mmCIF file of C-alpha atoms in Angstrom:
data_model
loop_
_atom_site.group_PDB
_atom_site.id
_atom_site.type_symbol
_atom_site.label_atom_id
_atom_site.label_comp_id
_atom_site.label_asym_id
_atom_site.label_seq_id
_atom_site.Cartn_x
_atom_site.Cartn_y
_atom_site.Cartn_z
ATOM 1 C CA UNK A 14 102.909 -18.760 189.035
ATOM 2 C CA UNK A 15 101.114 -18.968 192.238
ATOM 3 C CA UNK A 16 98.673 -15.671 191.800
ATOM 4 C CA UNK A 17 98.179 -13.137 195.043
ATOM 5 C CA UNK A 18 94.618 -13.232 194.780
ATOM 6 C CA UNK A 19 91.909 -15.308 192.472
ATOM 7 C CA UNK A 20 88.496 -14.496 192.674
ATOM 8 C CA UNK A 21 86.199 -16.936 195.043
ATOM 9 C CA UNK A 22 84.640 -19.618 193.597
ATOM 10 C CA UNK A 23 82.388 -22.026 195.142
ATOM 11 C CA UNK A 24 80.274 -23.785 192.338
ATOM 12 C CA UNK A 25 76.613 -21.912 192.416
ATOM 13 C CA UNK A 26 77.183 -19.049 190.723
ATOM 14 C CA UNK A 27 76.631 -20.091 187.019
ATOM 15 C CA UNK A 28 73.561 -21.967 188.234
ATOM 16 C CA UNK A 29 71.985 -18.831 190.311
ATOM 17 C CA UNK A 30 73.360 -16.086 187.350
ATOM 18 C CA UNK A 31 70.971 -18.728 184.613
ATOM 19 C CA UNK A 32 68.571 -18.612 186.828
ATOM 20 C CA UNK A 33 68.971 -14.279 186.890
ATOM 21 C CA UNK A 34 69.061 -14.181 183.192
ATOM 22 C CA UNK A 35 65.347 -16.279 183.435
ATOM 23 C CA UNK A 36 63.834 -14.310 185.534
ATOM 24 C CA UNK A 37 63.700 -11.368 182.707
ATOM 25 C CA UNK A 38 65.111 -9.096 185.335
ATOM 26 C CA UNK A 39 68.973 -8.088 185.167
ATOM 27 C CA UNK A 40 68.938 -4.227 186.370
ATOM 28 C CA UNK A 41 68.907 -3.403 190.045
ATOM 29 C CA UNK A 42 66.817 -4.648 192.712
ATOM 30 C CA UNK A 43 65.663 -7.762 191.509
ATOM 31 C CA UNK A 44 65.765 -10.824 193.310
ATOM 32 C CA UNK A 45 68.856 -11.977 194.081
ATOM 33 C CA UNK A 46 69.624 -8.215 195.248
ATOM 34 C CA UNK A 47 66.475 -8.603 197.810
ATOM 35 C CA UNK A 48 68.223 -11.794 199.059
ATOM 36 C CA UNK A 49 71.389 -10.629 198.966
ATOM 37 C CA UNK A 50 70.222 -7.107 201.121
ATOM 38 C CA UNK A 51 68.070 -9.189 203.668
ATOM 39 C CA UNK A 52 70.524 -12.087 204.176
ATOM 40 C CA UNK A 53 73.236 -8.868 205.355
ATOM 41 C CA UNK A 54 70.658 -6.601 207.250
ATOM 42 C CA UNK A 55 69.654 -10.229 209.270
ATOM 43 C CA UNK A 56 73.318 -11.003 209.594
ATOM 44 C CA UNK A 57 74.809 -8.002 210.293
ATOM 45 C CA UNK A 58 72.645 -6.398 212.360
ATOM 46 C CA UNK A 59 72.402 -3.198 209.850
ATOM 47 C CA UNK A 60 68.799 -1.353 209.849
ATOM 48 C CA UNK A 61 69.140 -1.041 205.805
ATOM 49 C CA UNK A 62 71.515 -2.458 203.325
ATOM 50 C CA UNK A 63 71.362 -1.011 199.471
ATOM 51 C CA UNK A 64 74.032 -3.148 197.318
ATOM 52 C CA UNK A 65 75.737 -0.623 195.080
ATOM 53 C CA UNK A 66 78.022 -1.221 191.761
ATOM 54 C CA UNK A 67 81.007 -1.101 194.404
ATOM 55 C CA UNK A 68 82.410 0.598 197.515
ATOM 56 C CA UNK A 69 83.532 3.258 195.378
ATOM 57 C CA UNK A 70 79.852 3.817 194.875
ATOM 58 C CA UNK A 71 78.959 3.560 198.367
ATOM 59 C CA UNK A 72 81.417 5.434 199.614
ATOM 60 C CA UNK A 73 80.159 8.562 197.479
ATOM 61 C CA UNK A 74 76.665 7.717 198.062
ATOM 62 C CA UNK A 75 77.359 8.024 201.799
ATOM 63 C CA UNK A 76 79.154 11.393 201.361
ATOM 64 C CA UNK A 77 75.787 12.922 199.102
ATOM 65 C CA UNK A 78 73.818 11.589 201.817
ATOM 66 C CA UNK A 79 75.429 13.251 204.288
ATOM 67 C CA UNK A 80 75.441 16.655 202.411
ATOM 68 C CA UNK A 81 79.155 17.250 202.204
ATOM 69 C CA UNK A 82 79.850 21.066 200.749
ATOM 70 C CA UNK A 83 82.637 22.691 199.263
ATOM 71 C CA UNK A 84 84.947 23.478 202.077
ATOM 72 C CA UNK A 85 83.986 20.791 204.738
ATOM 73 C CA UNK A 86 86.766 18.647 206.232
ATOM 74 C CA UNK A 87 86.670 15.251 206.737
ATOM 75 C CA UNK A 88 89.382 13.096 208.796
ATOM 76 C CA UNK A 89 90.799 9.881 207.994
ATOM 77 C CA UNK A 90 93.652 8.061 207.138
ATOM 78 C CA UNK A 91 96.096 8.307 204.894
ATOM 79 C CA UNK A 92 97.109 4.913 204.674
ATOM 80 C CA UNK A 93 94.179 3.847 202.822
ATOM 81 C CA UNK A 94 92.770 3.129 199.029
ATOM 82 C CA UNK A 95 92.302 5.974 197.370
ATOM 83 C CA UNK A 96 88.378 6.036 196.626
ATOM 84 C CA UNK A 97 87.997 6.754 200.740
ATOM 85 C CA UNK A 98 89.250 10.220 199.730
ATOM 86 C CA UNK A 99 88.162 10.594 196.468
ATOM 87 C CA UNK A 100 84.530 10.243 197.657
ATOM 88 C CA UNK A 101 84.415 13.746 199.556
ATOM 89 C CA UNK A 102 86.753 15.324 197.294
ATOM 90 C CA UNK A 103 84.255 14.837 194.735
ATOM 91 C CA UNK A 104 81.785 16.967 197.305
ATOM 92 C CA UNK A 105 84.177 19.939 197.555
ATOM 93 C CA UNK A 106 85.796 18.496 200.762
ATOM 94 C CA UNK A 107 89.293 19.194 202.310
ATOM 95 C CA UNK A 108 90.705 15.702 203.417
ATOM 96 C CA UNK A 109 92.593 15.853 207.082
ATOM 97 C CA UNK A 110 94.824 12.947 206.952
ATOM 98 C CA UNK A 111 95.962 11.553 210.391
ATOM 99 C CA UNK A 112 98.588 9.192 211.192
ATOM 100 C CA UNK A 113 97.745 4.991 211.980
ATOM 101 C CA UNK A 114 98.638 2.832 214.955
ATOM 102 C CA UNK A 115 101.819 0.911 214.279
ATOM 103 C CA UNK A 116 100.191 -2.323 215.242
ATOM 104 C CA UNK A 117 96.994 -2.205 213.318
ATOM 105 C CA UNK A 118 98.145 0.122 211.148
ATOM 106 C CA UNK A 119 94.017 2.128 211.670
ATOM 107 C CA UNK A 120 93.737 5.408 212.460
ATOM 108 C CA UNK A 121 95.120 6.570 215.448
ATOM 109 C CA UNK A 122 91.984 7.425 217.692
ATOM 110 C CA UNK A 123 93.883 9.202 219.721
ATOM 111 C CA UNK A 124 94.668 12.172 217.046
ATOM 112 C CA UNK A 125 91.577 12.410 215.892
ATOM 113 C CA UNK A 126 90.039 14.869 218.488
ATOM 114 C CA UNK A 127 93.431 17.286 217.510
ATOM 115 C CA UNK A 128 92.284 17.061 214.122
ATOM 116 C CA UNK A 129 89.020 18.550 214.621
ATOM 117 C CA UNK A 130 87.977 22.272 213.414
ATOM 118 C CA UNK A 131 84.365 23.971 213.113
ATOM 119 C CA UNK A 132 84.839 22.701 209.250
ATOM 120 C CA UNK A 133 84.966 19.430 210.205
ATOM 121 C CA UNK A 134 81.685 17.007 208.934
ATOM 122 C CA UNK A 135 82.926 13.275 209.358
ATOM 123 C CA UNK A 136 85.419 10.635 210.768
ATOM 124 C CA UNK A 137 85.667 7.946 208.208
ATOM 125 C CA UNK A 138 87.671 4.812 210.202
ATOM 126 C CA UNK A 139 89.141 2.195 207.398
ATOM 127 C CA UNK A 140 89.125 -1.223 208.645
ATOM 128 C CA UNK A 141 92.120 -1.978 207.457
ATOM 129 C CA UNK A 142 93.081 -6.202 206.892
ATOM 130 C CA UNK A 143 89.274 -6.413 208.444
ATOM 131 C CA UNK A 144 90.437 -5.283 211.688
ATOM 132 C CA UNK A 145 88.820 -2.965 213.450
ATOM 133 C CA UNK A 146 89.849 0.388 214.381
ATOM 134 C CA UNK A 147 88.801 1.670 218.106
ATOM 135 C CA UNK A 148 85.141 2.454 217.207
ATOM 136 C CA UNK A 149 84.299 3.149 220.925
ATOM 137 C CA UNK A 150 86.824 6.007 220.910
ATOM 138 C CA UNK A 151 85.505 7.378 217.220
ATOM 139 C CA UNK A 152 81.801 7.081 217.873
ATOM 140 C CA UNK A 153 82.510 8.890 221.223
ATOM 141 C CA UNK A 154 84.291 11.939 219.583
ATOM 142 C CA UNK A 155 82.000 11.313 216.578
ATOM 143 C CA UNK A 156 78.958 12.184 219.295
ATOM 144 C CA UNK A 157 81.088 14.688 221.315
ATOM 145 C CA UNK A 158 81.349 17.159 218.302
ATOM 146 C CA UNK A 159 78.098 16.202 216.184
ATOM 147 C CA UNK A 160 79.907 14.230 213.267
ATOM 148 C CA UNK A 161 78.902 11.550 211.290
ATOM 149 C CA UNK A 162 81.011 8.560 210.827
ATOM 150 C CA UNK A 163 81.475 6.798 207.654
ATOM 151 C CA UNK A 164 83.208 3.156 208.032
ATOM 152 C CA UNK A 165 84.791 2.210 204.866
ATOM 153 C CA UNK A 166 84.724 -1.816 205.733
ATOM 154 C CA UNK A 167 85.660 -2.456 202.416
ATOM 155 C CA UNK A 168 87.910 -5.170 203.775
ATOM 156 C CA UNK A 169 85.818 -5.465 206.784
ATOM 157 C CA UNK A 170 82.947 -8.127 205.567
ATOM 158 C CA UNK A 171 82.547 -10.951 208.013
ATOM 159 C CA UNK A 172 84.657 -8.883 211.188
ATOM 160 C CA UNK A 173 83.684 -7.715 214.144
ATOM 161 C CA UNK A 174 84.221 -5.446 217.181
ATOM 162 C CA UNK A 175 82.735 -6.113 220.362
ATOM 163 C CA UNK A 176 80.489 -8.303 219.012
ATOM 164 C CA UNK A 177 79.443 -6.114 216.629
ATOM 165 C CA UNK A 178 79.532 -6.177 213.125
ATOM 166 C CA UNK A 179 81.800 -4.141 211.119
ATOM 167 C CA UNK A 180 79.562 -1.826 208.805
ATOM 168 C CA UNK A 181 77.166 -1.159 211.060
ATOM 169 C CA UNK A 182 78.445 0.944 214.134
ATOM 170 C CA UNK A 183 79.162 4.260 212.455
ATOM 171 C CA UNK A 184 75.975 6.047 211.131
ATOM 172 C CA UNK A 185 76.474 4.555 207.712
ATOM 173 C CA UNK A 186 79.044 1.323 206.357
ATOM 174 C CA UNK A 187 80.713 0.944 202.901
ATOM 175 C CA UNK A 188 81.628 -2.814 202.435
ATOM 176 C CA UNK A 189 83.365 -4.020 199.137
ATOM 177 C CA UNK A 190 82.637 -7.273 196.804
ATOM 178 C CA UNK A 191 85.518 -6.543 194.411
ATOM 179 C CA UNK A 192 87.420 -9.498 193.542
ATOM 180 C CA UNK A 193 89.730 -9.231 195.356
ATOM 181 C CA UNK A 194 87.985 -9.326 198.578
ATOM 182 C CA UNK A 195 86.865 -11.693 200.482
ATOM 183 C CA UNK A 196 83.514 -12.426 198.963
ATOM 184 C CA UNK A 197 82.830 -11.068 194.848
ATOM 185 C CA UNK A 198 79.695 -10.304 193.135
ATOM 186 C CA UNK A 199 81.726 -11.271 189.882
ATOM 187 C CA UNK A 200 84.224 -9.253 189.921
ATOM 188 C CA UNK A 201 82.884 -5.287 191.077
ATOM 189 C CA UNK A 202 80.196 -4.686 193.451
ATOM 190 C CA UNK A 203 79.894 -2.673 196.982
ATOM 191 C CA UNK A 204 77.000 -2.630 199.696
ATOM 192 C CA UNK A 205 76.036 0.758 201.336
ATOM 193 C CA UNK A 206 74.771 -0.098 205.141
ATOM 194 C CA UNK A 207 72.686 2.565 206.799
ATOM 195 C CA UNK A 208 72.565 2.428 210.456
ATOM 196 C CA UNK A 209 70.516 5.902 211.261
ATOM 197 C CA UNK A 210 66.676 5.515 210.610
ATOM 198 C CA UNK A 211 66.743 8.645 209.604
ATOM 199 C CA UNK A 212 68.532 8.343 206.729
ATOM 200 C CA UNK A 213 67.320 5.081 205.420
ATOM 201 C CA UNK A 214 64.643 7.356 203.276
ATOM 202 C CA UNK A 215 66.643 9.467 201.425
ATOM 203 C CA UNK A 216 69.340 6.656 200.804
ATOM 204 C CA UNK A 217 67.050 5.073 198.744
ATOM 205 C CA UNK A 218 66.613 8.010 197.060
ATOM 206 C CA UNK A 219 69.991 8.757 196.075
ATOM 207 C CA UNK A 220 70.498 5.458 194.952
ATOM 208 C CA UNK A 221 68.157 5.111 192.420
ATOM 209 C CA UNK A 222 69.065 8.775 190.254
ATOM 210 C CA UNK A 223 67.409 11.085 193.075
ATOM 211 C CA UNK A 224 63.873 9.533 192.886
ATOM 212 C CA UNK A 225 61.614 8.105 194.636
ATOM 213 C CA UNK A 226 61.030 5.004 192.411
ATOM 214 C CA UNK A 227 61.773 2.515 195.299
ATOM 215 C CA UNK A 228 58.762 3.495 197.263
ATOM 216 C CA UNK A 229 56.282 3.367 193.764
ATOM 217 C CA UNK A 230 57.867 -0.307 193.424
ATOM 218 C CA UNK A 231 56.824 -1.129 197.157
ATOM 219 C CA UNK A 232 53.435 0.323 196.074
ATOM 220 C CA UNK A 233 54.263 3.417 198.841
ATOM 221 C CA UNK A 234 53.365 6.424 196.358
ATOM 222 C CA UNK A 235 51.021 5.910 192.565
ATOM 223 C CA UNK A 236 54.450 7.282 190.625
ATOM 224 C CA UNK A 237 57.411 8.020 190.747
ATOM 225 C CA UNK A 238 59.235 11.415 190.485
ATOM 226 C CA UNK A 239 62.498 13.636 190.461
ATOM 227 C CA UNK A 240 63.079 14.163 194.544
ATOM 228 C CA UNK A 241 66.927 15.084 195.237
ATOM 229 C CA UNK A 242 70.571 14.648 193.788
ATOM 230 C CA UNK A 243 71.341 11.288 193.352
ATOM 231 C CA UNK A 244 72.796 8.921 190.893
ATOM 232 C CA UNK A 245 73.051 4.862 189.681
ATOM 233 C CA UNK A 246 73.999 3.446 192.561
ATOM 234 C CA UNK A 247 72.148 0.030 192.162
ATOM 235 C CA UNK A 248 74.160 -3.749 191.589
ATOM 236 C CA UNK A 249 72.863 -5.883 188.515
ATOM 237 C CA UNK A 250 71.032 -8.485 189.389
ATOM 238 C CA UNK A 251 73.630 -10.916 187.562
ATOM 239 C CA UNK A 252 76.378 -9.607 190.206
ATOM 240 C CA UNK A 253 73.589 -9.967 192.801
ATOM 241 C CA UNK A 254 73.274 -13.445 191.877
ATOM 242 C CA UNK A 255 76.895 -14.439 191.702
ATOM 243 C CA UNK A 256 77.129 -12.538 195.164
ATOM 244 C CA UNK A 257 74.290 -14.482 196.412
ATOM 245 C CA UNK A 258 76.242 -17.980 195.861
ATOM 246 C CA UNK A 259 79.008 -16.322 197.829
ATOM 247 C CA UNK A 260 76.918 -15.245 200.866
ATOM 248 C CA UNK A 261 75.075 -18.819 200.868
ATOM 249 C CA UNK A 262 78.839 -19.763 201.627
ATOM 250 C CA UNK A 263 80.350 -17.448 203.840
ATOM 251 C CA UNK A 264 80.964 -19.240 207.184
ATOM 252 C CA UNK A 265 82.841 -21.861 204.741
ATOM 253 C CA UNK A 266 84.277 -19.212 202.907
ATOM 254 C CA UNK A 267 85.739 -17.525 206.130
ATOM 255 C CA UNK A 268 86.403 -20.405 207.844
ATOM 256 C CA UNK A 269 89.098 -21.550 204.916
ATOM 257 C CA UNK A 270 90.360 -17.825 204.966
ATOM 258 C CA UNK A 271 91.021 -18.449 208.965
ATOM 259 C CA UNK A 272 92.439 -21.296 208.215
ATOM 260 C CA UNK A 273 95.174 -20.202 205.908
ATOM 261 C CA UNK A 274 95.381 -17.212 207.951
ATOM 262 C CA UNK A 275 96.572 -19.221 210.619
ATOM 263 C CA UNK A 276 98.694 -21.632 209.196
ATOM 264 C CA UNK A 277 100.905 -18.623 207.783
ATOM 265 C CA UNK A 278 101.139 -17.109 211.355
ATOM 266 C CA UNK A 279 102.095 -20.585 213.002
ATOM 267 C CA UNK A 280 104.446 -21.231 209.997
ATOM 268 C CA UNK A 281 106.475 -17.709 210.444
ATOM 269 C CA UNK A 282 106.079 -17.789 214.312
ATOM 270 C CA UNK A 283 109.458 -18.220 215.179
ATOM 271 C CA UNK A 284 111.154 -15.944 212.345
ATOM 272 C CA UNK A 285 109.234 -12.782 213.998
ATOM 273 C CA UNK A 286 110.440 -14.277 217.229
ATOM 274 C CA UNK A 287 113.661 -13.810 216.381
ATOM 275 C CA UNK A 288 113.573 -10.202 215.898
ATOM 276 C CA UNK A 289 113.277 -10.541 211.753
ATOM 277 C CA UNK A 290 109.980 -9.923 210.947
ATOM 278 C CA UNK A 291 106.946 -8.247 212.302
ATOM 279 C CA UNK A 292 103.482 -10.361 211.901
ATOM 280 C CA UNK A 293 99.608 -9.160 211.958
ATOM 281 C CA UNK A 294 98.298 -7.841 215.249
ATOM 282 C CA UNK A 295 94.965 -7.209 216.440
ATOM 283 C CA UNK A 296 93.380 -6.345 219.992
ATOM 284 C CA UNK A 297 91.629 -8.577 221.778
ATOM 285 C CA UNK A 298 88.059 -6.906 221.119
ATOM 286 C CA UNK A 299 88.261 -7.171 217.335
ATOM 287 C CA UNK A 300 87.007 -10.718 215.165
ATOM 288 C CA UNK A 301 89.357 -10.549 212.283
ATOM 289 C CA UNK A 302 88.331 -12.246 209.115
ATOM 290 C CA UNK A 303 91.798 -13.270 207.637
ATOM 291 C CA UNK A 304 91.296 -10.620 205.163
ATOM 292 C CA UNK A 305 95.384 -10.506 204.195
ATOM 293 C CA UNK A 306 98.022 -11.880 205.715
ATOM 294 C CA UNK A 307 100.491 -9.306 205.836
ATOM 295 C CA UNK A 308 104.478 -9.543 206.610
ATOM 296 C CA UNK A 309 106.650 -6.204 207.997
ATOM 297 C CA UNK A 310 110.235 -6.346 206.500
ATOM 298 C CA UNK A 311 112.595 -4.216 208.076
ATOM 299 C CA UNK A 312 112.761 -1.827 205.027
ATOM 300 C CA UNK A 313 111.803 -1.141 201.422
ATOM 301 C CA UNK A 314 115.310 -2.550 200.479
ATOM 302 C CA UNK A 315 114.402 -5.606 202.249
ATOM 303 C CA UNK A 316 111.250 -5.971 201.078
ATOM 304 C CA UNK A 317 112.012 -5.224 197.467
ATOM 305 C CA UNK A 318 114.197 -8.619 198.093
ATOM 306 C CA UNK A 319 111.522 -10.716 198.965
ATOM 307 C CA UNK A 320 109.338 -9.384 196.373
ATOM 308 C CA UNK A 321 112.380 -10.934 193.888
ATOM 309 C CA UNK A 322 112.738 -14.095 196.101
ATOM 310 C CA UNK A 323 109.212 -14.813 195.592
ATOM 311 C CA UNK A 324 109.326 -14.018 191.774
ATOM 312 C CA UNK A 325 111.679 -16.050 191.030
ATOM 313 C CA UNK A 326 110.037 -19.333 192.791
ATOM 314 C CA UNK A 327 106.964 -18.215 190.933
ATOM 315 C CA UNK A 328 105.101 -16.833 193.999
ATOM 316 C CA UNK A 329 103.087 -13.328 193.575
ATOM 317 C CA UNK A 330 103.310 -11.107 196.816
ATOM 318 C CA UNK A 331 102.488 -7.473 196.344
ATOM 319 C CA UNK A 332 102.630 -4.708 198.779
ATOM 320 C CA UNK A 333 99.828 -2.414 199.552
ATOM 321 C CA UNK A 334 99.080 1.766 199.726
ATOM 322 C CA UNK A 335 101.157 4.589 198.385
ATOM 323 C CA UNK A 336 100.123 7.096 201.434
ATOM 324 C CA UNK A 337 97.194 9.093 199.782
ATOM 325 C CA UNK A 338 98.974 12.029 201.601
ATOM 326 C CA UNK A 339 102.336 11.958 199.704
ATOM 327 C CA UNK A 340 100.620 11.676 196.262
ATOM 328 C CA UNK A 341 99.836 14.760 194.149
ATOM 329 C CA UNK A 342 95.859 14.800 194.405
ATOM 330 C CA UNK A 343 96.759 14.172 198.411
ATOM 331 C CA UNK A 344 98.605 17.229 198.578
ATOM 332 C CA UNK A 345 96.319 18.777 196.457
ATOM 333 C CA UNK A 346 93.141 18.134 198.089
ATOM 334 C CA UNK A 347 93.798 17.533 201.571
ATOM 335 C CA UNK A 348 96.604 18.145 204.141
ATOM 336 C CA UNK A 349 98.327 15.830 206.965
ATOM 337 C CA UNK A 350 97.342 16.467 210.358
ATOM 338 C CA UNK A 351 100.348 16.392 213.069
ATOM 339 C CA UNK A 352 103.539 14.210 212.251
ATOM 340 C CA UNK A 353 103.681 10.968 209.931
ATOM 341 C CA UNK A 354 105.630 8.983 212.450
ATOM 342 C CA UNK A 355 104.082 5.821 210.934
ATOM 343 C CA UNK A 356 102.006 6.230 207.991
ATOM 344 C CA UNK A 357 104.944 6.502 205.274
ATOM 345 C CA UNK A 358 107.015 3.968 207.593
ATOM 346 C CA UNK A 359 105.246 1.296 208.043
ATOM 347 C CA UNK A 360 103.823 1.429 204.088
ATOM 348 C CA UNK A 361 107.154 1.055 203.055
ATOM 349 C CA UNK A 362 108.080 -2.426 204.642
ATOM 350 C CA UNK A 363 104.678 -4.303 204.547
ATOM 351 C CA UNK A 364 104.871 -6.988 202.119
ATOM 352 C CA UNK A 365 101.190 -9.254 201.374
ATOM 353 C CA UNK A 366 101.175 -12.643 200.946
ATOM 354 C CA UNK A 367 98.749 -14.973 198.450
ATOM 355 C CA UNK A 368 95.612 -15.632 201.011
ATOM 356 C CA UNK A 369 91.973 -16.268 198.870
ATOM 357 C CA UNK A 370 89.298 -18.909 199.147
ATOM 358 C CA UNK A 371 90.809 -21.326 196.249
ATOM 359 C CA UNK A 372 94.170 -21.311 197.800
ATOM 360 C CA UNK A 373 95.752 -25.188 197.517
ATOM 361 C CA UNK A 374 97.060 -26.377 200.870
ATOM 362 C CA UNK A 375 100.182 -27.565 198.436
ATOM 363 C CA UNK A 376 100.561 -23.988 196.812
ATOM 364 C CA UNK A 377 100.701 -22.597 200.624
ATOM 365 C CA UNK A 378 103.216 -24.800 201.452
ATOM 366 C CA UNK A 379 105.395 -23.994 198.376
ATOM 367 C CA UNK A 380 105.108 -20.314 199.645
ATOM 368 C CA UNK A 381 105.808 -21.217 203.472
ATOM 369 C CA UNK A 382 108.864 -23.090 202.532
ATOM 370 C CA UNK A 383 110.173 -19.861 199.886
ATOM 371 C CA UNK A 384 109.633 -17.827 202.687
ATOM 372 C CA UNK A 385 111.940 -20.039 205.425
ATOM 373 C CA UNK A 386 114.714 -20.238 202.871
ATOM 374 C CA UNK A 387 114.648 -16.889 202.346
ATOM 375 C CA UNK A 388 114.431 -15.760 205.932
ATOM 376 C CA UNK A 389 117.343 -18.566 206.770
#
């Protein structure tokens, strides 16, 4: 069976994870975490990065440190993963789902403003396949009405907008290292990126159980005490280290990703041509970084076909979201914001295909060809 996804591998990680175990330091913040944390804030562009058990973590770290309350809103999408919601839930927050853009399938920036009430407290954008949503558009409502803006780039490590990194344009960014992304810290892990100076402070402080034991490590205060809410939010240093491996390798990394990406699009070219298909889209001011390669069917029926073609010529494809705002908690916990002309749609046909690091040229070709015969 050709798997959808196996975790990145690229041959230092049991080396730098010995050398972890050596150092007689496996919590949090040791230092493959420093490394880790500099090698982003330097590459990125991001004025603080914390790594964080995962972007489950992150996401909830950044909704603490933004003092969500019972009975503040915050928009997003529903077409998303289901800890983007869950994070201000967990606050006391109503979630105001909005509807996506058919041809990145982000957040339509254009009903976001609609969306708005004096309850409101955040836009959180989802980068969704690593491409970015229209942060110009966000940030400007974002500043318009005093919000903060949350970008969950958990699929967004490596992409850009404008030149920009993803992460790092919103007040604070939420990137993932789960396995199945593009880069793992052995198998969980997250990164919380704070862009405000303001908040750097008490970030730190959340992170490590609501004290200020950061600053009597730096040497900054003579001990350490109780100082706000907070919780664990800090990586091993074994994940750190297995992460490190993977950020030492991360042009090579994306470059194969591209590389795949790109052979799948060329490959299927002429069967969206021809009406049958719909293939990945992405405006000309994003950097994509062949997070998924992604296939629109015409329906569920026909995708539920596929699914079975593939199966049977030992191929794994999987589609993505339930819409958070059809799901019991959704309806619970939040409410959709206009009409779903999309959201429910467009989850129902998208079909993703294998696309990770370890990917054999020979096991892509297997999948190109299933995918002609089918399609002919």
């Amino acid at each position: 069976m050709i798997p959808f996804n196996a975790p990145p591998i690229v041959g230092t990680e049991l080396e730098y994870m010995q050398s972890a175990m050596g150092s007689g330091k496996l919590c949090g913040d040791g230092g493959f975490t420093r490394r880790c944390q500099q090698w982003m804030e330097n590459r990125f562009g991001s004025q603080k990065v914390l790594l964080t058990p995962s972007c489950t973590a992150s996401l909830e770290m950044a909704a603490i440190l933004i003092d969500i309350q019972p009975g503040d809103e915050v928009i997003m999408p529903s077409y998303t993963f289901v800890s983007t919601a869950n994070a201000f839930v967990l606050r006391g927050a109503t979630i105001v789902f909005v509807d996506i853009r058919p041809d990145t399938l982000n957040m339509d920036e254009s009903l976001i403003e609609a969306a708005i009430t004096d309850k409101t407290r955040a836009i959180v954008p989802v980068h969704y396949a690593g491409v970015a949503c229209d942060m110009d558009s966000i940030m400007a409502i974002a500043d318009k009405h005093k919000l903060y803006v949350i970008e969950d780039a958990a699929q967004g490590v490596m992409s850009g907008y404008k030149g920009r990194a993803l992460g790092t344009i919103g007040h604070i960014g939420c990137f993932s290292f789960h396995e199945t992304k593009n880069y793992t810290a052995g198998g969980e892990g997250g990164a919380t990126l704070i862009n405000d100076p303001a908040l750097v402070e008490r970030a730190e402080i959340i992170r490590e159980k609501g004290t200020n034991r950061s600053q009597f490590f730096r040497g900054q205060v003579d001990k350490y005490t109780w100082r706000d809410i907070g919780s664990s939010y800090l990586m091993s240093d074994l994940q750190a280290a297995y992460l490190w491996a993977q950020l030492e390798a991360a042009e090579v990394i994306n470059g194969r990703r591209l590389q795949l990406w790109q052979r799948y699009y060329d490959a299927l070219k002429p069967v969206a041509a021809s009406g049958r298909i719909t293939l990945p889209s992405f405006p000309p001011d994003c950097q994509h970084n062949a997070h998924m390669f992604y296939i629109k069917l015409r329906d569920n029926e026909d995708r539920s076909s596929l699914i079975e073609w593939l199966k049977e010529a030992e191929i794994l494809a999987v589609f993505h979201y339930i819409p958070l705002h059809s799901s019991p908690a959704g309806e619970r916990f939040g409410r959709f914001h206009g009409e779903d002309r999309y959201t429910q749609a467009e989850s129902e046909r998208l079909l993703r295909l294998p696309l990770f690091y370890n990917l054999s040229d020979d096991d892509q070709t297997t999948i190109i060809h299933s995918l002609l015969s089918y399609f002919s």
